[in-house]
mmCIF file of C-alpha atoms in Angstrom:
data_model
loop_
_atom_site.group_PDB
_atom_site.id
_atom_site.type_symbol
_atom_site.label_atom_id
_atom_site.label_comp_id
_atom_site.label_asym_id
_atom_site.label_seq_id
_atom_site.Cartn_x
_atom_site.Cartn_y
_atom_site.Cartn_z
ATOM 1 C CA UNK A 1 83.861 102.202 104.335
ATOM 2 C CA UNK A 2 86.114 104.411 102.213
ATOM 3 C CA UNK A 3 88.224 102.926 99.420
ATOM 4 C CA UNK A 4 91.006 105.102 98.024
ATOM 5 C CA UNK A 5 91.548 102.832 95.005
ATOM 6 C CA UNK A 6 89.450 100.326 93.095
ATOM 7 C CA UNK A 7 91.239 97.696 91.013
ATOM 8 C CA UNK A 8 89.015 96.242 88.296
ATOM 9 C CA UNK A 9 89.794 93.082 86.373
ATOM 10 C CA UNK A 10 89.426 93.536 82.634
ATOM 11 C CA UNK A 11 87.076 90.532 82.586
ATOM 12 C CA UNK A 12 84.871 92.094 85.287
ATOM 13 C CA UNK A 13 84.160 95.356 83.475
ATOM 14 C CA UNK A 14 81.143 94.054 81.554
ATOM 15 C CA UNK A 15 79.235 92.861 84.633
ATOM 16 C CA UNK A 16 76.331 95.100 85.718
ATOM 17 C CA UNK A 17 77.325 94.749 89.377
ATOM 18 C CA UNK A 18 80.723 96.280 88.565
ATOM 19 C CA UNK A 19 79.033 99.386 87.206
ATOM 20 C CA UNK A 20 76.776 99.705 90.236
ATOM 21 C CA UNK A 21 79.714 99.450 92.621
ATOM 22 C CA UNK A 22 81.802 101.991 90.699
ATOM 23 C CA UNK A 23 78.879 104.409 90.644
ATOM 24 C CA UNK A 24 78.868 104.302 94.450
ATOM 25 C CA UNK A 25 82.643 104.801 94.642
ATOM 26 C CA UNK A 26 82.922 107.717 92.245
ATOM 27 C CA UNK A 27 85.632 109.415 94.331
ATOM 28 C CA UNK A 28 88.027 106.456 94.215
ATOM 29 C CA UNK A 29 90.887 106.062 91.760
ATOM 30 C CA UNK A 30 90.051 103.223 89.352
ATOM 31 C CA UNK A 31 92.855 101.026 87.996
ATOM 32 C CA UNK A 32 92.395 98.282 85.398
ATOM 33 C CA UNK A 33 94.248 95.023 86.089
ATOM 34 C CA UNK A 34 94.563 91.673 84.353
ATOM 35 C CA UNK A 35 93.828 89.410 87.335
ATOM 36 C CA UNK A 36 92.978 90.089 90.980
ATOM 37 C CA UNK A 37 95.875 87.944 92.180
ATOM 38 C CA UNK A 38 98.319 90.361 90.525
ATOM 39 C CA UNK A 39 97.408 92.782 93.316
ATOM 40 C CA UNK A 40 96.047 90.533 96.053
ATOM 41 C CA UNK A 41 98.805 87.883 96.037
ATOM 42 C CA UNK A 42 101.830 90.137 95.733
ATOM 43 C CA UNK A 43 104.698 89.312 98.066
ATOM 44 C CA UNK A 44 105.832 91.467 100.992
ATOM 45 C CA UNK A 45 102.608 93.424 101.399
ATOM 46 C CA UNK A 46 102.152 95.633 104.450
ATOM 47 C CA UNK A 47 98.715 94.711 105.780
ATOM 48 C CA UNK A 48 98.817 97.285 108.557
ATOM 49 C CA UNK A 49 99.389 100.076 106.032
ATOM 50 C CA UNK A 50 96.752 98.639 103.707
ATOM 51 C CA UNK A 51 94.128 98.774 106.441
ATOM 52 C CA UNK A 52 94.802 102.484 106.835
ATOM 53 C CA UNK A 53 94.420 103.048 103.086
ATOM 54 C CA UNK A 54 91.902 100.462 101.924
ATOM 55 C CA UNK A 55 91.475 99.386 98.325
ATOM 56 C CA UNK A 56 88.776 97.288 96.706
ATOM 57 C CA UNK A 57 89.374 94.706 93.995
ATOM 58 C CA UNK A 58 86.525 93.819 91.636
ATOM 59 C CA UNK A 59 87.009 90.439 90.010
ATOM 60 C CA UNK A 60 85.536 87.332 88.401
ATOM 61 C CA UNK A 61 85.868 84.117 90.395
ATOM 62 C CA UNK A 62 86.854 81.139 88.267
ATOM 63 C CA UNK A 63 87.336 77.566 89.398
ATOM 64 C CA UNK A 64 85.810 76.201 92.583
ATOM 65 C CA UNK A 65 83.360 78.512 94.308
ATOM 66 C CA UNK A 66 81.713 76.106 96.772
ATOM 67 C CA UNK A 67 83.780 74.322 99.437
ATOM 68 C CA UNK A 68 83.199 71.620 102.037
ATOM 69 C CA UNK A 69 82.976 72.985 105.565
ATOM 70 C CA UNK A 70 86.269 73.063 107.492
ATOM 71 C CA UNK A 71 86.750 71.008 110.707
ATOM 72 C CA UNK A 72 87.255 74.164 112.828
ATOM 73 C CA UNK A 73 83.845 75.453 111.695
ATOM 74 C CA UNK A 74 80.549 74.324 113.181
ATOM 75 C CA UNK A 75 78.127 72.342 111.037
ATOM 76 C CA UNK A 76 75.211 72.675 113.518
ATOM 77 C CA UNK A 77 74.288 69.082 112.862
ATOM 78 C CA UNK A 78 73.860 69.668 109.125
ATOM 79 C CA UNK A 79 75.009 66.758 106.965
ATOM 80 C CA UNK A 80 75.874 68.586 103.724
ATOM 81 C CA UNK A 81 77.826 71.535 105.141
ATOM 82 C CA UNK A 82 79.508 73.944 102.713
ATOM 83 C CA UNK A 83 80.827 77.463 102.648
ATOM 84 C CA UNK A 84 81.223 79.910 99.807
ATOM 85 C CA UNK A 85 83.307 83.055 99.354
ATOM 86 C CA UNK A 86 81.693 85.544 97.017
ATOM 87 C CA UNK A 87 83.842 88.170 98.737
ATOM 88 C CA UNK A 88 87.278 87.981 100.361
ATOM 89 C CA UNK A 89 88.426 89.891 103.426
ATOM 90 C CA UNK A 90 86.292 91.988 105.706
ATOM 91 C CA UNK A 91 85.431 95.664 106.191
ATOM 92 C CA UNK A 92 86.027 95.209 109.916
ATOM 93 C CA UNK A 93 89.421 94.875 111.585
ATOM 94 C CA UNK A 94 89.179 92.258 114.324
ATOM 95 C CA UNK A 95 92.625 91.603 115.757
ATOM 96 C CA UNK A 96 91.958 87.882 116.204
ATOM 97 C CA UNK A 97 90.549 87.276 112.710
ATOM 98 C CA UNK A 98 92.015 84.230 110.966
ATOM 99 C CA UNK A 99 91.771 86.054 107.625
ATOM 100 C CA UNK A 100 94.870 88.017 108.669
ATOM 101 C CA UNK A 101 96.829 84.789 108.428
ATOM 102 C CA UNK A 102 94.869 83.282 105.570
ATOM 103 C CA UNK A 103 95.326 86.086 103.043
ATOM 104 C CA UNK A 104 98.529 87.935 102.045
ATOM 105 C CA UNK A 105 96.632 91.215 101.612
ATOM 106 C CA UNK A 106 94.247 93.370 103.648
ATOM 107 C CA UNK A 107 92.486 94.603 100.500
ATOM 108 C CA UNK A 108 88.937 93.426 99.903
ATOM 109 C CA UNK A 109 87.862 91.437 96.847
ATOM 110 C CA UNK A 110 84.319 91.457 95.490
ATOM 111 C CA UNK A 111 83.436 88.822 92.908
ATOM 112 C CA UNK A 112 80.763 90.014 90.488
ATOM 113 C CA UNK A 113 79.893 86.801 88.618
ATOM 114 C CA UNK A 114 77.126 85.853 91.038
ATOM 115 C CA UNK A 115 75.193 83.936 88.391
ATOM 116 C CA UNK A 116 78.053 81.427 88.338
ATOM 117 C CA UNK A 117 77.664 80.974 92.093
ATOM 118 C CA UNK A 118 73.960 80.396 91.585
ATOM 119 C CA UNK A 119 74.622 77.776 88.935
ATOM 120 C CA UNK A 120 77.156 75.987 91.153
ATOM 121 C CA UNK A 121 74.702 75.869 94.062
ATOM 122 C CA UNK A 122 71.878 74.581 91.900
ATOM 123 C CA UNK A 123 74.105 71.840 90.480
ATOM 124 C CA UNK A 124 74.998 70.710 94.012
ATOM 125 C CA UNK A 125 71.362 70.861 95.090
ATOM 126 C CA UNK A 126 70.618 68.184 92.519
ATOM 127 C CA UNK A 127 72.560 65.833 94.839
ATOM 128 C CA UNK A 128 70.551 66.774 97.941
ATOM 129 C CA UNK A 129 69.866 69.562 100.468
ATOM 130 C CA UNK A 130 72.709 71.934 101.369
ATOM 131 C CA UNK A 131 73.693 74.100 104.321
ATOM 132 C CA UNK A 132 75.889 76.971 103.091
ATOM 133 C CA UNK A 133 77.723 79.510 105.224
ATOM 134 C CA UNK A 134 78.175 82.482 102.915
ATOM 135 C CA UNK A 135 79.939 84.907 105.276
ATOM 136 C CA UNK A 136 82.918 83.048 106.733
ATOM 137 C CA UNK A 137 85.517 85.006 104.756
ATOM 138 C CA UNK A 138 83.850 88.406 104.991
ATOM 139 C CA UNK A 139 80.803 90.214 106.394
ATOM 140 C CA UNK A 140 78.306 90.251 103.526
ATOM 141 C CA UNK A 141 75.697 92.099 105.568
ATOM 142 C CA UNK A 142 78.091 94.933 106.406
ATOM 143 C CA UNK A 143 78.978 95.267 102.706
ATOM 144 C CA UNK A 144 75.462 94.774 101.374
ATOM 145 C CA UNK A 145 74.836 98.444 100.686
ATOM 146 C CA UNK A 146 77.805 98.482 98.306
ATOM 147 C CA UNK A 147 77.825 95.015 96.758
ATOM 148 C CA UNK A 148 74.399 93.478 97.449
ATOM 149 C CA UNK A 149 75.768 89.991 98.094
ATOM 150 C CA UNK A 150 73.658 89.398 101.193
ATOM 151 C CA UNK A 151 70.569 90.117 99.108
ATOM 152 C CA UNK A 152 71.812 87.702 96.446
ATOM 153 C CA UNK A 153 72.189 84.821 98.920
ATOM 154 C CA UNK A 154 68.869 85.598 100.566
ATOM 155 C CA UNK A 155 67.040 85.580 97.251
ATOM 156 C CA UNK A 156 68.798 82.373 96.192
ATOM 157 C CA UNK A 157 67.717 80.648 99.412
ATOM 158 C CA UNK A 158 64.149 81.811 98.915
ATOM 159 C CA UNK A 159 64.132 80.143 95.490
ATOM 160 C CA UNK A 160 65.175 76.747 96.893
ATOM 161 C CA UNK A 161 63.498 75.128 99.898
ATOM 162 C CA UNK A 162 66.363 72.624 100.209
ATOM 163 C CA UNK A 163 69.019 75.350 100.549
ATOM 164 C CA UNK A 164 69.793 76.714 104.046
ATOM 165 C CA UNK A 165 72.026 79.808 104.143
ATOM 166 C CA UNK A 166 73.775 81.402 107.115
ATOM 167 C CA UNK A 167 74.761 85.080 106.997
ATOM 168 C CA UNK A 168 77.040 85.952 109.914
ATOM 169 C CA UNK A 169 77.722 89.535 110.946
ATOM 170 C CA UNK A 170 79.192 91.955 113.461
ATOM 171 C CA UNK A 171 77.101 94.778 112.089
ATOM 172 C CA UNK A 172 73.699 95.894 113.365
ATOM 173 C CA UNK A 173 71.430 95.601 110.323
ATOM 174 C CA UNK A 174 67.699 96.125 110.111
ATOM 175 C CA UNK A 175 66.342 92.744 109.049
ATOM 176 C CA UNK A 176 62.754 92.287 107.988
ATOM 177 C CA UNK A 177 63.161 89.073 106.032
ATOM 178 C CA UNK A 178 61.014 86.109 107.091
ATOM 179 C CA UNK A 179 62.635 83.505 104.838
ATOM 180 C CA UNK A 180 62.452 80.151 106.580
ATOM 181 C CA UNK A 181 65.820 79.030 105.233
ATOM 182 C CA UNK A 182 68.056 82.032 105.954
ATOM 183 C CA UNK A 183 69.758 82.210 109.353
ATOM 184 C CA UNK A 184 71.043 85.592 110.499
ATOM 185 C CA UNK A 185 73.927 84.914 112.855
ATOM 186 C CA UNK A 186 74.997 87.762 115.139
ATOM 187 C CA UNK A 187 78.425 87.451 116.728
ATOM 188 C CA UNK A 188 78.297 88.825 120.285
ATOM 189 C CA UNK A 189 81.375 89.698 122.330
ATOM 190 C CA UNK A 190 81.755 91.511 125.654
ATOM 191 C CA UNK A 191 82.225 95.250 125.292
ATOM 192 C CA UNK A 192 85.777 94.790 126.590
ATOM 193 C CA UNK A 193 86.549 92.535 123.605
ATOM 194 C CA UNK A 194 84.730 94.746 121.099
ATOM 195 C CA UNK A 195 86.595 97.860 122.234
ATOM 196 C CA UNK A 196 89.967 96.174 122.395
ATOM 197 C CA UNK A 197 89.947 93.744 119.480
ATOM 198 C CA UNK A 198 86.979 94.319 117.125
ATOM 199 C CA UNK A 199 87.814 97.596 115.431
ATOM 200 C CA UNK A 200 85.163 99.266 113.269
ATOM 201 C CA UNK A 201 82.400 96.795 114.199
ATOM 202 C CA UNK A 202 79.005 97.771 115.585
ATOM 203 C CA UNK A 203 78.966 98.019 119.371
ATOM 204 C CA UNK A 204 77.549 94.988 121.128
ATOM 205 C CA UNK A 205 74.387 96.747 122.334
ATOM 206 C CA UNK A 206 73.512 97.665 118.745
ATOM 207 C CA UNK A 207 74.030 94.040 117.658
ATOM 208 C CA UNK A 208 71.821 92.778 120.485
ATOM 209 C CA UNK A 209 69.070 95.218 119.578
ATOM 210 C CA UNK A 210 69.323 94.265 115.893
ATOM 211 C CA UNK A 211 69.070 90.557 116.746
ATOM 212 C CA UNK A 212 66.039 91.188 118.956
ATOM 213 C CA UNK A 213 64.319 93.198 116.237
ATOM 214 C CA UNK A 214 65.073 90.559 113.601
ATOM 215 C CA UNK A 215 63.409 87.923 115.802
ATOM 216 C CA UNK A 216 60.386 90.166 116.257
ATOM 217 C CA UNK A 217 60.173 90.512 112.472
ATOM 218 C CA UNK A 218 60.045 86.749 112.046
ATOM 219 C CA UNK A 219 63.606 86.092 110.911
ATOM 220 C CA UNK A 220 65.637 83.067 111.978
ATOM 221 C CA UNK A 221 68.363 84.245 114.345
ATOM 222 C CA UNK A 222 71.480 82.573 115.692
ATOM 223 C CA UNK A 223 73.718 84.089 118.372
ATOM 224 C CA UNK A 224 77.426 83.338 118.153
ATOM 225 C CA UNK A 225 79.560 83.622 121.267
ATOM 226 C CA UNK A 226 82.521 82.725 119.127
ATOM 227 C CA UNK A 227 85.368 83.249 119.538
ATOM 228 C CA UNK A 228 85.533 83.492 123.308
ATOM 229 C CA UNK A 229 88.652 85.516 124.088
ATOM 230 C CA UNK A 230 90.582 84.974 127.312
ATOM 231 C CA UNK A 231 90.717 88.528 128.600
ATOM 232 C CA UNK A 232 91.302 89.482 132.268
ATOM 233 C CA UNK A 233 88.179 88.635 134.320
ATOM 234 C CA UNK A 234 86.672 86.926 131.284
ATOM 235 C CA UNK A 235 84.086 85.128 133.447
ATOM 236 C CA UNK A 236 82.574 88.396 134.623
ATOM 237 C CA UNK A 237 82.673 89.882 131.116
ATOM 238 C CA UNK A 238 80.788 86.978 129.518
ATOM 239 C CA UNK A 239 78.373 86.730 132.434
ATOM 240 C CA UNK A 240 77.485 90.405 131.949
ATOM 241 C CA UNK A 241 77.154 89.932 128.192
ATOM 242 C CA UNK A 242 74.731 87.026 128.485
ATOM 243 C CA UNK A 243 72.757 88.824 131.176
ATOM 244 C CA UNK A 244 72.278 91.835 128.892
ATOM 245 C CA UNK A 245 71.488 89.673 125.851
ATOM 246 C CA UNK A 246 68.930 87.552 127.702
ATOM 247 C CA UNK A 247 67.186 90.677 129.010
ATOM 248 C CA UNK A 248 66.651 92.052 125.497
ATOM 249 C CA UNK A 249 66.348 88.912 123.375
ATOM 250 C CA UNK A 250 63.919 86.040 123.770
ATOM 251 C CA UNK A 251 66.635 83.377 123.740
ATOM 252 C CA UNK A 252 64.083 80.569 123.600
ATOM 253 C CA UNK A 253 62.983 81.912 120.204
ATOM 254 C CA UNK A 254 66.470 81.583 118.723
ATOM 255 C CA UNK A 255 67.211 78.980 116.082
ATOM 256 C CA UNK A 256 70.299 78.031 118.117
ATOM 257 C CA UNK A 257 73.462 79.370 119.724
ATOM 258 C CA UNK A 258 77.113 78.898 118.787
ATOM 259 C CA UNK A 259 79.857 78.731 121.427
ATOM 260 C CA UNK A 260 83.559 78.410 120.649
ATOM 261 C CA UNK A 261 86.884 79.516 122.012
ATOM 262 C CA UNK A 262 89.510 81.201 119.860
ATOM 263 C CA UNK A 263 91.251 78.773 117.524
ATOM 264 C CA UNK A 264 93.203 79.177 114.323
ATOM 265 C CA UNK A 265 95.236 77.054 111.942
ATOM 266 C CA UNK A 266 98.834 77.000 113.162
ATOM 267 C CA UNK A 267 99.958 77.963 109.638
ATOM 268 C CA UNK A 268 97.648 80.971 109.636
ATOM 269 C CA UNK A 269 98.884 81.948 113.092
ATOM 270 C CA UNK A 270 102.500 81.959 111.912
ATOM 271 C CA UNK A 271 101.590 84.231 108.997
ATOM 272 C CA UNK A 272 99.515 86.473 111.260
ATOM 273 C CA UNK A 273 102.448 86.895 113.623
ATOM 274 C CA UNK A 274 104.702 87.961 110.758
ATOM 275 C CA UNK A 275 102.119 90.410 109.395
ATOM 276 C CA UNK A 276 101.107 91.819 112.806
ATOM 277 C CA UNK A 277 104.176 91.670 115.068
ATOM 278 C CA UNK A 278 102.549 93.841 117.754
ATOM 279 C CA UNK A 279 99.318 91.834 117.974
ATOM 280 C CA UNK A 280 98.507 90.811 121.528
ATOM 281 C CA UNK A 281 96.142 88.074 120.351
ATOM 282 C CA UNK A 282 98.546 86.619 117.809
ATOM 283 C CA UNK A 283 101.392 86.283 120.303
ATOM 284 C CA UNK A 284 99.484 84.526 123.058
ATOM 285 C CA UNK A 285 101.291 81.228 123.924
ATOM 286 C CA UNK A 286 98.752 78.874 122.359
ATOM 287 C CA UNK A 287 98.915 75.108 122.347
ATOM 288 C CA UNK A 288 99.073 73.396 118.941
ATOM 289 C CA UNK A 289 96.783 70.373 118.651
ATOM 290 C CA UNK A 290 96.272 68.612 115.317
ATOM 291 C CA UNK A 291 97.485 71.672 113.448
ATOM 292 C CA UNK A 292 95.156 74.063 115.314
ATOM 293 C CA UNK A 293 96.408 76.744 117.713
ATOM 294 C CA UNK A 294 94.122 77.098 120.729
ATOM 295 C CA UNK A 295 94.099 77.751 124.457
ATOM 296 C CA UNK A 296 95.424 75.141 126.867
ATOM 297 C CA UNK A 297 93.007 72.146 126.973
ATOM 298 C CA UNK A 298 91.822 72.730 130.560
ATOM 299 C CA UNK A 299 91.336 76.471 130.009
ATOM 300 C CA UNK A 300 89.627 75.862 126.675
ATOM 301 C CA UNK A 301 87.197 73.376 128.204
ATOM 302 C CA UNK A 302 86.517 75.617 131.197
ATOM 303 C CA UNK A 303 85.696 78.614 129.008
ATOM 304 C CA UNK A 304 83.272 76.734 126.786
ATOM 305 C CA UNK A 305 81.586 74.994 129.710
ATOM 306 C CA UNK A 306 81.232 78.278 131.603
ATOM 307 C CA UNK A 307 79.531 80.079 128.711
ATOM 308 C CA UNK A 308 77.366 77.060 127.875
ATOM 309 C CA UNK A 309 76.292 76.885 131.510
ATOM 310 C CA UNK A 310 75.212 80.518 131.518
ATOM 311 C CA UNK A 311 73.278 80.075 128.283
ATOM 312 C CA UNK A 312 71.578 76.865 129.411
ATOM 313 C CA UNK A 313 69.747 78.911 132.059
ATOM 314 C CA UNK A 314 67.855 80.553 129.199
ATOM 315 C CA UNK A 315 67.801 78.097 126.290
ATOM 316 C CA UNK A 316 67.684 74.316 125.948
ATOM 317 C CA UNK A 317 71.075 72.615 125.889
ATOM 318 C CA UNK A 318 70.138 70.886 122.638
ATOM 319 C CA UNK A 319 70.211 74.288 120.956
ATOM 320 C CA UNK A 320 73.758 75.124 122.113
ATOM 321 C CA UNK A 321 76.484 74.016 119.707
ATOM 322 C CA UNK A 322 80.204 73.967 120.491
ATOM 323 C CA UNK A 323 83.052 73.565 118.032
ATOM 324 C CA UNK A 324 84.630 70.492 119.626
#
């Protein structure tokens, strides 16, 4: 991914990771700033324009760095479910992404004080085992070549048997790691959805092949059919997707599978609609239930049941998790 500008917090300059990132972005214009929010939280930003001319912000994350899992996210039966954001925003440009309503900017933020994240995790581990999703607010695997955050979380998990880490991606990485407590979660969407709504991501065939290879190499793999998008002839599209995936991947060898329809906080949806007035996904007539925008209840249930039914032909139902 090309960044035209790199904004660097004064407090981040002394971190070795900052130097490594800047060395890789030698063609970008570097601007020193006081705090990342001075750029990231400005009012009246044009996210569409920012995505055409991307900038990176290098910063130090103070305050809380570990958060309890949100209700709209799946815990996969894990009791102590957390997520962490060592990066903000994503190199990909999925039209349905909730980050477009969550953040006021399309610029990416990389936090370089990873030792503080490690300390926070280890302090929480003293209270008991943890399940941490490290890629909800970005794609750490896609950015690993630049920032190395996926490696950081993998190494941290390998140091602690009671820490389980999920790294979710829409890239097609080569994974050779056999860590028993790192789950590589590949989001799979029909080609119709990828082409129409998942700009800049790896094509679905590449993701399927990467997931299959990761399994062969001994890694723990999760497939995520989430979010399911209600496109024309969606039944046929998802039937074809699962047929292709099951032909290339030993689904019985998966750690589990995630299934969920599109849903987003109603507040985030309102902000997304203002930022992306031409978005087809944002302006669908969703139903608001308990502060969450989602498809009509009958359609929502039908979509999840349909996909779960297709998957249950290849994998035990106990390994299929839905979001509600």
